[in-house]
Coordinates of C-alpha atoms in Angstrom, one line a residue:
M898 CA -24.3 266.2 142.3
W899 CA -25.7 269.6 142.2
R900 CA -22.3 271.0 143.1
L901 CA -20.9 269.2 139.9
I902 CA -23.7 270.3 137.7
S903 CA -23.3 274.0 139.0
K904 CA -19.5 273.9 138.1
A905 CA -20.2 272.4 134.7
L906 CA -22.8 275.2 134.1
I907 CA -20.3 277.9 135.1
W908 CA -17.6 276.3 133.1
T909 CA -20.1 276.1 130.0
C910 CA -20.9 279.9 130.6
T911 CA -17.5 281.0 130.9
V912 CA -16.3 279.1 127.8
A913 CA -19.4 280.4 126.0
F914 CA -18.5 284.0 127.1
L915 CA -14.9 283.7 126.1
V916 CA -16.0 282.3 122.6
A917 CA -18.3 285.0 122.1
G918 CA -15.9 287.7 123.3
T919 CA -13.4 286.3 120.9
A920 CA -15.7 286.2 118.0
G921 CA -16.7 289.9 118.8
L922 CA -13.0 291.0 118.6
A923 CA -12.6 289.2 115.4
A924 CA -15.8 291.0 114.0
A925 CA -14.6 294.2 115.2
K926 CA -11.0 293.8 113.3
K927 CA -11.1 296.0 110.3
E928 CA -8.6 295.1 107.5
V929 CA -7.9 296.7 104.1
V930 CA -5.2 296.3 101.5
V931 CA -3.7 299.4 99.9
G932 CA -1.6 299.5 96.8
C933 CA 1.0 302.0 95.5
K934 CA 3.2 302.3 92.3
N935 CA 7.1 302.2 92.2
F936 CA 8.4 305.7 92.5
T937 CA 8.7 308.3 95.2
E938 CA 5.6 310.1 95.1
Q939 CA 3.6 306.9 95.1
Y940 CA 5.8 305.5 98.0
I941 CA 4.9 308.6 100.0
V942 CA 1.2 308.7 99.4
G943 CA 0.8 304.9 100.0
Q944 CA 2.4 305.3 103.3
M945 CA 0.0 308.4 104.1
M946 CA -2.9 306.4 103.3
K947 CA -1.6 303.5 105.4
Q948 CA -0.8 305.6 108.5
I949 CA -3.8 307.5 108.7
L950 CA -6.0 304.5 108.3
E951 CA -3.9 302.5 110.9
D952 CA -4.6 305.7 113.1
R953 CA -8.2 305.4 112.9
G954 CA -8.1 301.5 113.9
F955 CA -7.4 299.6 110.6
D956 CA -5.0 296.8 110.0
V957 CA -3.5 298.0 106.6
D958 CA -1.6 295.6 104.3
L959 CA 0.5 298.0 102.0
K960 CA 1.5 296.5 98.6
A961 CA 4.1 298.6 97.2
D962 CA 6.4 298.7 94.1
L963 CA 3.7 298.0 91.6
T964 CA 3.5 299.3 87.9
S965 CA 0.5 301.2 86.9
M966 CA -1.0 298.1 85.1
A967 CA -0.3 295.9 88.1
L968 CA -2.1 298.4 90.4
R969 CA -5.2 298.5 88.2
G970 CA -5.2 294.8 87.6
G971 CA -5.1 294.3 91.5
L972 CA -8.1 296.9 92.0
E973 CA -10.1 295.0 89.4
S974 CA -9.5 291.5 90.7
G975 CA -10.1 292.7 94.4
D976 CA -6.5 291.8 95.5
L977 CA -6.0 295.4 96.2
E978 CA -8.8 297.6 97.8
I979 CA -7.6 301.1 97.9
C980 CA -4.9 303.1 95.9
A981 CA -4.1 306.8 94.8
E982 CA -4.3 306.9 91.2
Y983 CA -3.8 309.7 88.6
T984 CA -6.7 311.0 86.8
G985 CA -5.1 311.1 83.4
T986 CA -3.7 307.6 83.7
A987 CA -7.0 306.3 84.4
W988 CA -8.9 308.2 81.7
M989 CA -6.3 307.4 78.9
T990 CA -4.5 304.1 80.1
H991 CA -7.0 302.1 81.9
L992 CA -10.3 303.5 80.4
K993 CA -8.9 303.8 76.8
N994 CA -10.2 307.3 76.1
E995 CA -8.7 310.4 74.4
Y996 CA -7.8 313.8 76.0
T997 CA -8.7 317.0 74.5
P998 CA -7.4 320.4 75.7
E999 CA -10.9 321.6 76.6
M1000 CA -11.2 319.1 79.3
G1001 CA -9.9 320.7 82.6
H1002 CA -8.9 319.0 85.9
M1003 CA -12.5 318.6 87.2
D1004 CA -13.7 317.3 83.8
V1005 CA -11.2 314.5 83.7
F1006 CA -12.0 313.7 87.1
E1007 CA -15.6 313.5 86.9
Q1008 CA -15.6 311.5 83.7
V1009 CA -13.3 309.1 85.4
K1010 CA -15.4 308.8 88.5
K1011 CA -18.6 308.3 86.3
A1012 CA -16.8 305.6 84.1
D1013 CA -15.4 303.6 87.1
A1014 CA -18.4 303.6 88.9
Q1015 CA -19.5 300.9 86.4
N1016 CA -16.4 299.1 87.4
G1017 CA -17.3 298.7 91.1
M1018 CA -14.9 301.6 92.0
T1019 CA -15.4 304.9 93.7
W1020 CA -13.1 308.0 93.1
L1021 CA -12.8 310.6 95.8
H1022 CA -11.9 314.2 95.4
P1023 CA -8.3 314.6 93.8
I1024 CA -5.3 316.3 95.2
W1025 CA -4.5 318.8 92.6
N1026 CA -0.8 318.2 92.4
N1027 CA -1.0 317.3 88.4
N1028 CA 2.3 315.4 88.0
T1029 CA 2.3 315.8 84.3
Y1030 CA 4.5 317.4 81.6
A1031 CA 5.7 321.1 82.3
L1032 CA 8.1 323.7 81.2
A1033 CA 10.4 325.3 84.0
C1034 CA 12.9 327.8 84.1
W1035 CA 15.3 329.4 86.7
Q1036 CA 13.8 332.2 88.9
D1037 CA 16.2 334.9 87.6
F1038 CA 15.1 334.3 84.0
A1039 CA 11.4 334.3 85.0
D1040 CA 11.7 337.4 86.9
A1041 CA 13.7 339.3 84.3
N1042 CA 11.1 338.6 81.7
G1043 CA 7.8 338.4 83.5
L1044 CA 7.2 334.7 83.0
D1045 CA 4.7 333.1 85.2
S1046 CA 2.7 331.0 82.6
L1047 CA 2.9 329.2 79.4
S1048 CA 1.1 332.1 77.9
D1049 CA 3.7 334.4 79.2
F1050 CA 6.4 332.1 77.5
A1051 CA 4.7 331.9 74.1
A1052 CA 4.5 335.8 74.2
Y1053 CA 8.1 336.0 75.0
C1054 CA 8.9 333.6 72.1
R1055 CA 6.9 335.6 69.7
E1056 CA 8.8 338.6 70.6
N1057 CA 12.1 337.0 70.2
D1058 CA 11.4 334.8 67.1
G1059 CA 11.5 331.7 69.2
Q1060 CA 15.3 332.3 70.0
V1061 CA 14.9 330.8 73.4
S1062 CA 17.1 327.8 74.3
T1063 CA 14.8 325.0 75.3
F1064 CA 15.6 321.5 76.4
V1065 CA 13.0 318.6 76.1
D1066 CA 12.9 314.9 75.9
F1067 CA 13.2 313.6 72.3
E1068 CA 10.0 311.8 72.5
F1069 CA 8.3 314.9 73.6
S1070 CA 9.7 316.9 70.7
T1071 CA 8.2 314.6 68.1
R1072 CA 5.0 313.1 69.3
P1073 CA 1.9 314.6 67.9
D1074 CA 0.5 315.5 71.4
G1075 CA 3.9 316.8 72.5
L1076 CA 5.9 319.9 71.7
P1077 CA 4.3 320.5 68.2
A1078 CA 0.8 320.5 69.5
L1079 CA 1.8 322.7 72.5
E1080 CA 3.3 325.1 70.2
E1081 CA 0.0 325.3 68.0
H1082 CA -2.1 325.4 71.3
Y1083 CA 0.0 328.4 72.7
D1084 CA 0.9 330.1 69.2
F1085 CA 4.7 330.0 69.4
H1086 CA 7.6 328.2 67.8
I1087 CA 11.0 327.2 69.0
P1088 CA 13.4 326.7 65.9
E1089 CA 15.6 323.7 65.9
S1090 CA 18.6 326.0 66.2
H1091 CA 17.3 326.7 69.6
L1092 CA 15.8 323.3 70.6
K1093 CA 17.9 320.7 72.6
T1094 CA 16.6 317.1 73.0
G1095 CA 17.7 314.0 74.9
A1096 CA 16.9 310.9 76.7
P1097 CA 14.4 311.0 79.7
G1098 CA 15.8 313.0 82.5
A1099 CA 18.4 314.8 80.2
S1100 CA 16.1 318.0 80.1
I1101 CA 16.5 318.2 83.9
L1102 CA 20.1 318.0 83.8
G1103 CA 20.4 320.4 81.0
L1104 CA 18.5 323.0 82.8
K1105 CA 20.4 322.4 86.0
N1106 CA 23.7 322.9 84.3
K1107 CA 22.2 326.0 82.4
Q1108 CA 22.5 324.4 79.0
A1109 CA 19.0 325.9 78.3
K1110 CA 16.9 328.9 79.4
V1111 CA 13.8 326.6 79.6
G1112 CA 13.5 322.6 80.3
M1113 CA 10.8 320.1 80.3
V1114 CA 10.2 318.6 83.8
F1115 CA 7.4 316.8 85.5
G1116 CA 5.2 318.8 87.7
T1117 CA 6.4 317.2 90.9
D1118 CA 9.9 316.6 90.3
A1119 CA 12.3 317.0 93.2
A1120 CA 14.8 319.0 91.2
I1121 CA 12.2 321.7 91.1
A1122 CA 12.3 322.4 94.6
E1123 CA 16.0 321.7 95.0
N1124 CA 16.7 324.4 92.3
N1125 CA 13.9 326.8 93.1
W1126 CA 12.8 326.6 89.5
V1127 CA 9.7 328.3 88.2
V1128 CA 7.1 325.8 86.7
L1129 CA 5.3 327.7 84.1
K1130 CA 1.3 327.4 84.7
D1131 CA -0.5 325.6 81.9
D1132 CA -3.0 328.3 81.9
K1133 CA -4.7 327.2 78.8
S1134 CA -5.1 323.5 80.1
F1135 CA -3.1 321.8 77.2
F1136 CA -1.4 319.1 79.2
P1137 CA -3.8 316.1 80.5
P1138 CA -4.1 316.5 84.2
Y1139 CA -2.7 313.8 86.3
D1140 CA -4.0 314.6 89.8
L1141 CA -3.9 312.1 92.5
A1142 CA -7.2 310.9 93.8
P1143 CA -7.9 308.0 96.2
C1144 CA -9.7 305.2 94.4
I1145 CA -11.6 302.5 96.4
R1146 CA -13.4 299.2 95.6
D1147 CA -17.2 299.7 96.4
E1148 CA -17.4 296.7 98.8
V1149 CA -14.8 298.3 101.0
L1150 CA -16.9 301.4 101.4
E1151 CA -20.1 299.3 102.0
E1152 CA -18.3 297.5 104.7
Y1153 CA -16.3 300.4 106.1
P1154 CA -18.1 303.6 105.2
E1155 CA -15.7 305.7 107.4
V1156 CA -13.0 305.1 104.8
E1157 CA -14.3 307.9 102.6
D1158 CA -14.1 310.5 105.3
I1159 CA -10.7 309.4 106.6
L1160 CA -9.1 309.8 103.1
L1161 CA -10.9 313.0 102.3
E1162 CA -9.4 314.4 105.5
L1163 CA -5.9 313.6 103.9
V1164 CA -7.0 315.1 100.6
G1165 CA -8.3 318.2 102.5
S1166 CA -4.9 318.8 104.0
F1167 CA -3.5 319.8 100.6
P1168 CA -3.9 323.2 98.8
G1169 CA -7.5 323.3 97.5
G1170 CA -9.2 320.9 99.6
D1171 CA -12.5 320.1 98.1
Q1172 CA -12.4 323.1 95.8
E1173 CA -12.2 322.9 92.1
A1174 CA -8.8 323.3 90.5
T1175 CA -7.5 326.6 89.5
P1176 CA -3.8 327.3 88.0
D1177 CA -2.8 328.8 91.4
L1178 CA -4.1 325.9 93.4
V1179 CA -2.3 323.3 90.9
A1180 CA 0.9 325.2 91.4
E1181 CA 0.5 325.2 95.2
A1182 CA -0.2 321.5 95.2
Q1183 CA 2.7 320.8 93.0
M1184 CA 4.9 322.8 95.3
V1185 CA 4.0 320.7 98.3
W1186 CA 4.8 317.6 96.4
Q1187 CA 8.0 318.7 95.1
E1188 CA 9.2 319.4 98.5
L1189 CA 7.9 315.9 99.7
N1190 CA 9.6 314.2 97.1
A1191 CA 12.8 316.2 97.5
K1192 CA 13.0 314.9 101.2
V1193 CA 13.1 311.3 100.0
D1194 CA 15.3 311.9 96.6
I1195 CA 17.5 314.5 98.1
E1196 CA 17.6 314.4 101.7
Q1197 CA 17.4 310.6 101.7
M1198 CA 14.5 310.3 104.1
Q1199 CA 12.5 307.2 104.0
P1200 CA 8.9 307.6 102.5
R1201 CA 7.3 306.4 105.8
E1202 CA 9.2 309.2 107.8
V1203 CA 8.1 311.9 105.3
A1204 CA 4.4 310.6 105.5
H1205 CA 4.5 310.4 109.2
E1206 CA 5.9 313.9 109.4
Y1207 CA 3.4 315.3 107.3
L1208 CA 0.5 313.8 108.9
V1209 CA 1.6 314.9 112.3
E1210 CA 2.2 318.5 111.0
H1211 CA -1.2 318.8 109.7
G1212 CA -2.9 317.2 112.7
L1213 CA -4.0 314.1 110.9
I1214 CA -2.3 311.6 113.3
E1215 CA -0.7 311.7 116.8
E1216 CA 3.0 312.0 117.1

């Protein structure tokens, strides 16, 4: 009888130990949901966040191919928990505010961070890649005329009565916060005789085919790296900054406070780290992202491969 009771006790203790062990493993499992949008740069940064978090012991469910509104909606509902969003998009589209040229990169970030704190979201320090409107030109044209910034370009236009062939999107040429406001801000004018317009993307093709001296691009377009174009620095902060910054639901940080340090490691690997933005740092970060985007759009690498290569090269994950 005692032998039977002893065996029963041993069996009960064993089962209890196994159940406790299983419960402990379940409790230790760390899971997060990351979202990204539906274009190259977002696919890459989504993979970067996924892979660095997985390297630190998280199970990551990556939801890709989302529109800006779907990404925001997912964060607000809790279906998504982490993303990398653009400061300008949050400030103007999601939070419904106006941008004024006096607001710098850090100003927009701080205002977004403060506003979204009321919505249960924490914004971490941005990557200063500023994927916004920009004007670019070929290297030889920039070198021949000493062009490095939009102030330089404006001075060149004034000296030449605006006779500089320039190609921009049609919408940008007419919208009040587009070319007309840019001309006023930097004190120059391109007459219609020297201004070409077209559908989105036409200005890139026009510049590539040398139909114009200067063309409108977005700050991290792959074509910039492909053609070694010079992106004229927005030294008077006209364009709204669109800097990538990790955005995290507060309950995730409450449960996993280490997520903040992990994602700040990623941010810190880009030019500027935790410093405030300067035109030079923005230009450097844009160049990094132009090259990353080019690996997908031109070299036909997969975003996960590009992300993995970057993280390994910067010592953020093991090979």
